Amino acid sequence: MALPALLAMIDAAHRGALVVGDGPALPFTSLAARARGVAHASSRLDGRRVGLQVASDDAFVVGLFGLLGAGATVVPLPPSTSSATVERLARRFHLDA
């Protein structure tokens, strides 16, 4: 099952449910809508390996689902990592973006 279809199925089953991370509570429908927005904006990354470095849990989940929905392979990067280390990790994991 493709990720967009899976998100739509989860969204339909959990309308009104809240996703709680390190920020304010976020309705799942909002999270799914934001992830679809990321997927649409990231469609050029289909088939590419992408690093994801964000500071909040909510942003990570939105980015992860969105990038996977766009067809990217996601490599999570620790949020507090220095730019030099991120560059080193990007080379090591052959990141495209």
N, CA, C and O atoms as a GROMACS GRO file, in nm:
protein
  388
    1MET      N    1   0.085  -0.118   0.000
    1MET     CA    2   0.000   0.000   0.000
    1MET      C    3   0.090   0.124   0.000
    1MET      O    4   0.185   0.133   0.077
    2ALA      N    5   0.059   0.218  -0.087
    2ALA     CA    6   0.136   0.342  -0.095
    2ALA      C    7   0.111   0.428   0.028
    2ALA      O    8   0.003   0.424   0.087
    3LEU      N    9   0.211   0.506   0.068
    3LEU     CA   10   0.201   0.588   0.188
    3LEU      C   11   0.083   0.685   0.184
    3LEU      O   12   0.012   0.695   0.285
    4PRO      N   13   0.057   0.757   0.074
    4PRO     CA   14  -0.059   0.846   0.074
    4PRO      C   15  -0.190   0.772   0.104
    4PRO      O   16  -0.276   0.823   0.176
    5ALA      N   17  -0.205   0.652   0.048
    5ALA     CA   18  -0.326   0.574   0.075
    5ALA      C   19  -0.332   0.530   0.220
    5ALA      O   20  -0.439   0.530   0.281
    6LEU      N   21  -0.218   0.492   0.275
    6LEU     CA   22  -0.213   0.453   0.416
    6LEU      C   23  -0.249   0.571   0.507
    6LEU      O   24  -0.325   0.555   0.602
    7LEU      N   25  -0.195   0.689   0.478
    7LEU     CA   26  -0.228   0.808   0.557
    7LEU      C   27  -0.377   0.840   0.548
    7LEU      O   28  -0.439   0.876   0.649
    8ALA      N   29  -0.434   0.826   0.431
    8ALA     CA   30  -0.577   0.853   0.414
    8ALA      C   31  -0.659   0.753   0.495
    8ALA      O   32  -0.759   0.791   0.556
    9MET      N   33  -0.618   0.627   0.496
    9MET     CA   34  -0.689   0.525   0.573
    9MET      C   35  -0.680   0.554   0.723
    9MET      O   36  -0.780   0.545   0.793
   10ILE      N   37  -0.561   0.589   0.772
   10ILE     CA   38  -0.544   0.621   0.913
   10ILE      C   39  -0.624   0.745   0.950
   10ILE      O   40  -0.688   0.749   1.055
   11ASP      N   41  -0.621   0.845   0.863
   11ASP     CA   42  -0.695   0.968   0.886
   11ASP      C   43  -0.844   0.939   0.900
   11ASP      O   44  -0.910   0.991   0.989
   12ALA      N   45  -0.897   0.856   0.810
   12ALA     CA   46  -1.040   0.823   0.815
   12ALA      C   47  -1.076   0.747   0.942
   12ALA      O   48  -1.185   0.766   0.996
   13ALA      N   49  -0.987   0.663   0.989
   13ALA     CA   50  -1.014   0.582   1.109
   13ALA      C   51  -1.000   0.662   1.238
   13ALA      O   52  -1.058   0.625   1.340
   14HIS      N   53  -0.924   0.772   1.236
   14HIS     CA   54  -0.892   0.844   1.360
   14HIS      C   55  -0.929   0.991   1.355
   14HIS      O   56  -0.859   1.073   1.414
   15ARG      N   57  -1.035   1.026   1.288
   15ARG     CA   58  -1.076   1.166   1.282
   15ARG      C   59  -1.090   1.221   1.423
   15ARG      O   60  -1.155   1.161   1.509
   16GLY      N   61  -1.029   1.336   1.445
   16GLY     CA   62  -1.038   1.400   1.576
   16GLY      C   63  -0.932   1.355   1.675
   16GLY      O   64  -0.917   1.416   1.780
   17ALA      N   65  -0.858   1.247   1.642
   17ALA     CA   66  -0.754   1.201   1.733
   17ALA      C   67  -0.641   1.303   1.733
   17ALA      O   68  -0.619   1.375   1.635
   18LEU      N   69  -0.569   1.309   1.843
   18LEU     CA   70  -0.461   1.405   1.855
   18LEU      C   71  -0.326   1.335   1.851
   18LEU      O   72  -0.308   1.228   1.910
   19VAL      N   73  -0.234   1.395   1.781
   19VAL     CA   74  -0.096   1.351   1.782
   19VAL      C   75  -0.024   1.446   1.876
   19VAL      O   76  -0.022   1.567   1.854
   20VAL      N   77   0.034   1.392   1.980
   20VAL     CA   78   0.099   1.477   2.081
   20VAL      C   79   0.249   1.455   2.073
   20VAL      O   80   0.297   1.342   2.082
   21GLY      N   81   0.322   1.563   2.056
   21GLY     CA   82   0.467   1.558   2.051
   21GLY      C   83   0.521   1.656   2.152
   21GLY      O   84   0.468   1.669   2.262
   22ASP      N   85   0.625   1.727   2.113
   22ASP     CA   86   0.685   1.823   2.205
   22ASP      C   87   0.622   1.962   2.190
   22ASP      O   88   0.659   2.055   2.262
   23GLY      N   89   0.528   1.976   2.100
   23GLY     CA   90   0.458   2.103   2.081
   23GLY      C   91   0.313   2.089   2.121
   23GLY      O   92   0.276   1.996   2.192
   24PRO      N   93   0.231   2.182   2.076
   24PRO     CA   94   0.089   2.172   2.108
   24PRO      C   95   0.026   2.050   2.039
   24PRO      O   96   0.076   2.002   1.937
   25ALA      N   97  -0.083   2.000   2.097
   25ALA     CA   98  -0.153   1.887   2.038
   25ALA      C   99  -0.197   1.922   1.896
   25ALA      O  100  -0.240   2.035   1.870
   26LEU      N  101  -0.185   1.828   1.807
   26LEU     CA  102  -0.215   1.850   1.666
   26LEU      C  103  -0.314   1.744   1.620
   26LEU      O  104  -0.283   1.625   1.626
   27PRO      N  105  -0.432   1.783   1.573
   27PRO     CA  106  -0.526   1.682   1.522
   27PRO      C  107  -0.460   1.604   1.408
   27PRO      O  108  -0.386   1.661   1.328
   28PHE      N  109  -0.488   1.475   1.402
   28PHE     CA  110  -0.427   1.392   1.299
   28PHE      C  111  -0.461   1.444   1.160
   28PHE      O  112  -0.378   1.438   1.070
   29THR      N  113  -0.582   1.496   1.144
   29THR     CA  114  -0.620   1.547   1.012
   29THR      C  115  -0.527   1.662   0.970
   29THR      O  116  -0.494   1.675   0.852
   30SER      N  117  -0.486   1.746   1.066
   30SER     CA  118  -0.393   1.856   1.036
   30SER      C  119  -0.254   1.802   1.003
   30SER      O  120  -0.189   1.849   0.910
   31LEU      N  121  -0.211   1.702   1.079
   31LEU     CA  122  -0.081   1.642   1.053
   31LEU      C  123  -0.079   1.581   0.913
   31LEU      O  124   0.016   1.601   0.837
   32ALA      N  125  -0.185   1.507   0.879
   32ALA     CA  126  -0.192   1.444   0.747
   32ALA      C  127  -0.196   1.548   0.636
   32ALA      O  128  -0.133   1.530   0.532
   33ALA      N  129  -0.269   1.657   0.658
   33ALA     CA  130  -0.275   1.763   0.556
   33ALA      C  131  -0.139   1.829   0.538
   33ALA      O  132  -0.098   1.856   0.425
   34ARG      N  133  -0.070   1.855   0.648
   34ARG     CA  134   0.063   1.914   0.637
   34ARG      C  135   0.159   1.819   0.567
   34ARG      O  136   0.240   1.862   0.486
   35ALA      N  137   0.150   1.689   0.597
   35ALA     CA  138   0.237   1.590   0.532
   35ALA      C  139   0.209   1.585   0.382
   35ALA      O  140   0.302   1.574   0.302
   36ARG      N  141   0.081   1.594   0.344
   36ARG     CA  142   0.049   1.597   0.201
   36ARG      C  143   0.108   1.721   0.135
   36ARG      O  144   0.154   1.715   0.020
   37GLY      N  145   0.108   1.833   0.206
   37GLY     CA  146   0.170   1.955   0.153
   37GLY      C  147   0.319   1.939   0.131
   37GLY      O  148   0.373   1.982   0.030
   38VAL      N  149   0.386   1.876   0.227
   38VAL     CA  150   0.529   1.849   0.214
   38VAL      C  151   0.553   1.755   0.096
   38VAL      O  152   0.645   1.776   0.018
   39ALA      N  153   0.471   1.652   0.084
   39ALA     CA  154   0.486   1.556  -0.026
   39ALA      C  155   0.471   1.626  -0.161
   39ALA      O  156   0.549   1.602  -0.253
   40HIS      N  157   0.372   1.713  -0.172
   40HIS     CA  158   0.350   1.785  -0.298
   40HIS      C  159   0.470   1.876  -0.329
   40HIS      O  160   0.518   1.880  -0.442
   41ALA      N  161   0.516   1.949  -0.228
   41ALA     CA  162   0.629   2.042  -0.248
   41ALA      C  163   0.760   1.968  -0.274
   41ALA      O  164   0.853   2.024  -0.330
   42SER      N  165   0.766   1.841  -0.233
   42SER     CA  166   0.890   1.763  -0.243
   42SER      C  167   0.885   1.660  -0.355
   42SER      O  168   0.970   1.571  -0.359
   43SER      N  169   0.790   1.669  -0.443
   43SER     CA  170   0.773   1.566  -0.547
   43SER      C  171   0.898   1.547  -0.633
   43SER      O  172   0.919   1.438  -0.687
   44ARG      N  173   0.980   1.649  -0.646
   44ARG     CA  174   1.103   1.637  -0.726
   44ARG      C  175   1.206   1.546  -0.659
   44ARG      O  176   1.306   1.510  -0.721
   45LEU      N  177   1.182   1.509  -0.532
   45LEU     CA  178   1.276   1.424  -0.459
   45LEU      C  179   1.245   1.275  -0.472
   45LEU      O  180   1.308   1.193  -0.406
   46ASP      N  181   1.149   1.241  -0.556
   46ASP     CA  182   1.112   1.101  -0.576
   46ASP      C  183   1.234   1.019  -0.614
   46ASP      O  184   1.305   1.051  -0.710
   47GLY      N  185   1.259   0.913  -0.540
   47GLY     CA  186   1.371   0.825  -0.567
   47GLY      C  187   1.505   0.874  -0.515
   47GLY      O  188   1.607   0.809  -0.537
   48ARG      N  189   1.506   0.988  -0.446
   48ARG     CA  190   1.632   1.044  -0.397
   48ARG      C  191   1.648   1.018  -0.248
   48ARG      O  192   1.549   0.996  -0.178
   49ARG      N  193   1.769   1.021  -0.200
   49ARG     CA  194   1.801   1.002  -0.058
   49ARG      C  195   1.813   1.140   0.006
   49ARG      O  196   1.893   1.223  -0.037
   50VAL      N  197   1.731   1.164   0.110
   50VAL     CA  198   1.718   1.298   0.168
   50VAL      C  199   1.744   1.292   0.318
   50VAL      O  200   1.693   1.205   0.388
   51GLY      N  201   1.825   1.387   0.368
   51GLY     CA  202   1.846   1.401   0.511
   51GLY      C  203   1.734   1.485   0.571
   51GLY      O  204   1.690   1.582   0.511
   52LEU      N  205   1.689   1.447   0.691
   52LEU     CA  206   1.583   1.521   0.760
   52LEU      C  207   1.634   1.558   0.899
   52LEU      O  208   1.657   1.472   0.983
   53GLN      N  209   1.650   1.688   0.920
   53GLN     CA  210   1.699   1.738   1.048
   53GLN      C  211   1.605   1.848   1.096
   53GLN      O  212   1.605   1.959   1.043
   54VAL      N  213   1.524   1.816   1.197
   54VAL     CA  214   1.431   1.912   1.254
   54VAL      C  215   1.436   1.902   1.406
   54VAL      O  216   1.475   1.800   1.461
   55ALA      N  217   1.397   2.011   1.472
   55ALA     CA  218   1.410   2.017   1.618
   55ALA      C  219   1.287   1.967   1.692
   55ALA      O  220   1.298   1.933   1.810
   56SER      N  221   1.170   1.960   1.628
   56SER     CA  222   1.050   1.921   1.702
   56SER      C  223   0.995   1.788   1.653
   56SER      O  224   1.011   1.752   1.536
   57ASP      N  225   0.931   1.716   1.744
   57ASP     CA  226   0.872   1.586   1.709
   57ASP      C  227   0.765   1.601   1.601
   57ASP      O  228   0.761   1.524   1.505
   58ASP      N  229   0.678   1.701   1.617
   58ASP     CA  230   0.570   1.721   1.520
   58ASP      C  231   0.626   1.747   1.380
   58ASP      O  232   0.580   1.688   1.282
   59ALA      N  233   0.725   1.835   1.372
   59ALA     CA  234   0.785   1.867   1.242
   59ALA      C  235   0.854   1.744   1.184
   59ALA      O  236   0.853   1.725   1.062
   60PHE      N  237   0.914   1.662   1.269
   60PHE     CA  238   0.979   1.540   1.220
   60PHE      C  239   0.876   1.446   1.158
   60PHE      O  240   0.898   1.394   1.049
   61VAL      N  241   0.765   1.425   1.228
   61VAL     CA  242   0.662   1.333   1.177
   61VAL      C  243   0.604   1.386   1.046
   61VAL      O  244   0.588   1.310   0.951
   62VAL      N  245   0.574   1.514   1.041
   62VAL     CA  246   0.521   1.574   0.919
   62VAL      C  247   0.622   1.560   0.805
   62VAL      O  248   0.587   1.519   0.695
   63GLY      N  249   0.748   1.595   0.832
   63GLY     CA  250   0.852   1.584   0.730
   63GLY      C  251   0.874   1.442   0.685
   63GLY      O  252   0.888   1.415   0.565
   64LEU      N  253   0.878   1.348   0.781
   64LEU     CA  254   0.900   1.207   0.747
   64LEU      C  255   0.788   1.155   0.658
   64LEU      O  256   0.814   1.100   0.551
   65PHE      N  257   0.662   1.173   0.700
   65PHE     CA  258   0.550   1.125   0.620
   65PHE      C  259   0.545   1.196   0.485
   65PHE      O  260   0.517   1.134   0.383
   66GLY      N  261   0.572   1.325   0.484
   66GLY     CA  262   0.567   1.400   0.359
   66GLY      C  263   0.673   1.356   0.260
   66GLY      O  264   0.645   1.335   0.143
   67LEU      N  265   0.796   1.341   0.309
   67LEU     CA  266   0.905   1.299   0.221
   67LEU      C  267   0.886   1.156   0.172
   67LEU      O  268   0.912   1.126   0.055
   68LEU      N  269   0.840   1.067   0.260
   68LEU     CA  270   0.812   0.930   0.217
   68LEU      C  271   0.699   0.930   0.114
   68LEU      O  272   0.702   0.854   0.017
   69GLY      N  273   0.599   1.014   0.137
   69GLY     CA  274   0.489   1.026   0.042
   69GLY      C  275   0.534   1.077  -0.093
   69GLY      O  276   0.473   1.046  -0.196
   70ALA      N  277   0.641   1.155  -0.094
   70ALA     CA  278   0.696   1.206  -0.220
   70ALA      C  279   0.784   1.103  -0.290
   70ALA      O  280   0.828   1.124  -0.402
   71GLY      N  281   0.809   0.990  -0.222
   71GLY     CA  282   0.890   0.885  -0.281
   71GLY      C  283   1.037   0.891  -0.246
   71GLY      O  284   1.118   0.819  -0.304
   72ALA      N  285   1.073   0.978  -0.150
   72ALA     CA  286   1.213   0.990  -0.110
   72ALA      C  287   1.249   0.883  -0.007
   72ALA      O  288   1.162   0.830   0.062
   73THR      N  289   1.376   0.853   0.001
   73THR     CA  290   1.430   0.773   0.111
   73THR      C  291   1.480   0.872   0.214
   73THR      O  292   1.558   0.962   0.181
   74VAL      N  293   1.436   0.857   0.338
   74VAL     CA  294   1.466   0.956   0.442
   74VAL      C  295   1.574   0.903   0.537
   74VAL      O  296   1.565   0.791   0.587
   75VAL      N  297   1.676   0.986   0.560
   75VAL     CA  298   1.780   0.956   0.657
   75VAL      C  299   1.768   1.059   0.770
   75VAL      O  300   1.802   1.176   0.752
   76PRO      N  301   1.718   1.017   0.887
   76PRO     CA  302   1.705   1.111   0.999
   76PRO      C  303   1.842   1.158   1.048
   76PRO      O  304   1.934   1.077   1.063
   77LEU      N  305   1.853   1.287   1.073
   77LEU     CA  306   1.977   1.344   1.127
   77LEU      C  307   1.945   1.409   1.262
   77LEU      O  308   1.842   1.476   1.275
   78PRO      N  309   2.031   1.390   1.362
   78PRO     CA  310   2.004   1.448   1.494
   78PRO      C  311   1.991   1.600   1.486
   78PRO      O  312   2.069   1.665   1.417
   79PRO      N  313   1.892   1.656   1.557
   79PRO     CA  314   1.867   1.801   1.546
   79PRO      C  315   1.979   1.889   1.600
   79PRO      O  316   1.994   2.002   1.553
   80SER      N  317   2.056   1.842   1.695
   80SER     CA  318   2.159   1.927   1.756
   80SER      C  319   2.297   1.907   1.693
   80SER      O  320   2.397   1.950   1.750
   81THR      N  321   2.303   1.843   1.579
   81THR     CA  322   2.429   1.813   1.514
   81THR      C  323   2.485   1.938   1.444
   81THR      O  324   2.410   2.014   1.382
   82SER      N  325   2.614   1.957   1.455
   82SER     CA  326   2.678   2.073   1.391
   82SER      C  327   2.671   2.060   1.239
   82SER      O  328   2.655   1.950   1.186
   83SER      N  329   2.684   2.172   1.171
   83SER     CA  330   2.678   2.170   1.025
   83SER      C  331   2.792   2.088   0.965
   83SER      O  332   2.774   2.022   0.862
   84ALA      N  333   2.909   2.090   1.029
   84ALA     CA  334   3.022   2.010   0.979
   84ALA      C  335   2.990   1.861   0.987
   84ALA      O  336   3.022   1.785   0.896
   85THR      N  337   2.927   1.820   1.096
   85THR     CA  338   2.891   1.679   1.112
   85THR      C  339   2.781   1.642   1.014
   85THR      O  340   2.783   1.532   0.957
   86VAL      N  341   2.686   1.732   0.992
   86VAL     CA  342   2.580   1.706   0.894
   86VAL      C  343   2.641   1.687   0.756
   86VAL      O  344   2.601   1.597   0.683
   87GLU      N  345   2.737   1.770   0.719
   87GLU     CA  346   2.804   1.756   0.590
   87GLU      C  347   2.876   1.622   0.580
   87GLU      O  348   2.872   1.556   0.476
   88ARG      N  349   2.942   1.582   0.688
   88ARG     CA  350   3.012   1.454   0.691
   88ARG      C  351   2.911   1.338   0.675
   88ARG      O  352   2.936   1.243   0.600
   89LEU      N  353   2.798   1.346   0.747
   89LEU     CA  354   2.694   1.242   0.737
   89LEU      C  355   2.633   1.239   0.597
   89LEU      O  356   2.602   1.132   0.545
   90ALA      N  357   2.616   1.357   0.537
   90ALA     CA  358   2.559   1.364   0.402
   90ALA      C  359   2.650   1.292   0.302
   90ALA      O  360   2.601   1.222   0.213
   91ARG      N  361   2.779   1.309   0.316
   91ARG     CA  362   2.873   1.238   0.229
   91ARG      C  363   2.871   1.088   0.257
   91ARG      O  364   2.870   1.006   0.165
   92ARG      N  365   2.871   1.053   0.386
   92ARG     CA  366   2.875   0.911   0.425
   92ARG      C  367   2.752   0.835   0.374
   92ARG      O  368   2.764   0.722   0.326
   93PHE      N  369   2.634   0.898   0.384
   93PHE     CA  370   2.511   0.832   0.345
   93PHE      C  371   2.468   0.866   0.201
   93PHE      O  372   2.360   0.827   0.157
   94HIS      N  373   2.554   0.938   0.130
   94HIS     CA  374   2.528   0.972  -0.011
   94HIS      C  375   2.394   1.042  -0.028
   94HIS      O  376   2.313   1.005  -0.114
   95LEU      N  377   2.371   1.144   0.054
   95LEU     CA  378   2.245   1.217   0.047
   95LEU      C  379   2.240   1.305  -0.077
   95LEU      O  380   2.339   1.367  -0.115
   96ASP      N  381   2.123   1.309  -0.140
   96ASP     CA  382   2.102   1.396  -0.256
   96ASP      C  383   2.054   1.533  -0.214
   96ASP      O  384   2.073   1.631  -0.286
   97ALA      N  385   1.991   1.542  -0.098
   97ALA     CA  386   1.938   1.669  -0.049
   97ALA      C  387   1.935   1.667   0.102
   97ALA      O  388   1.893   1.765   0.164
   0.00000   0.00000   0.00000
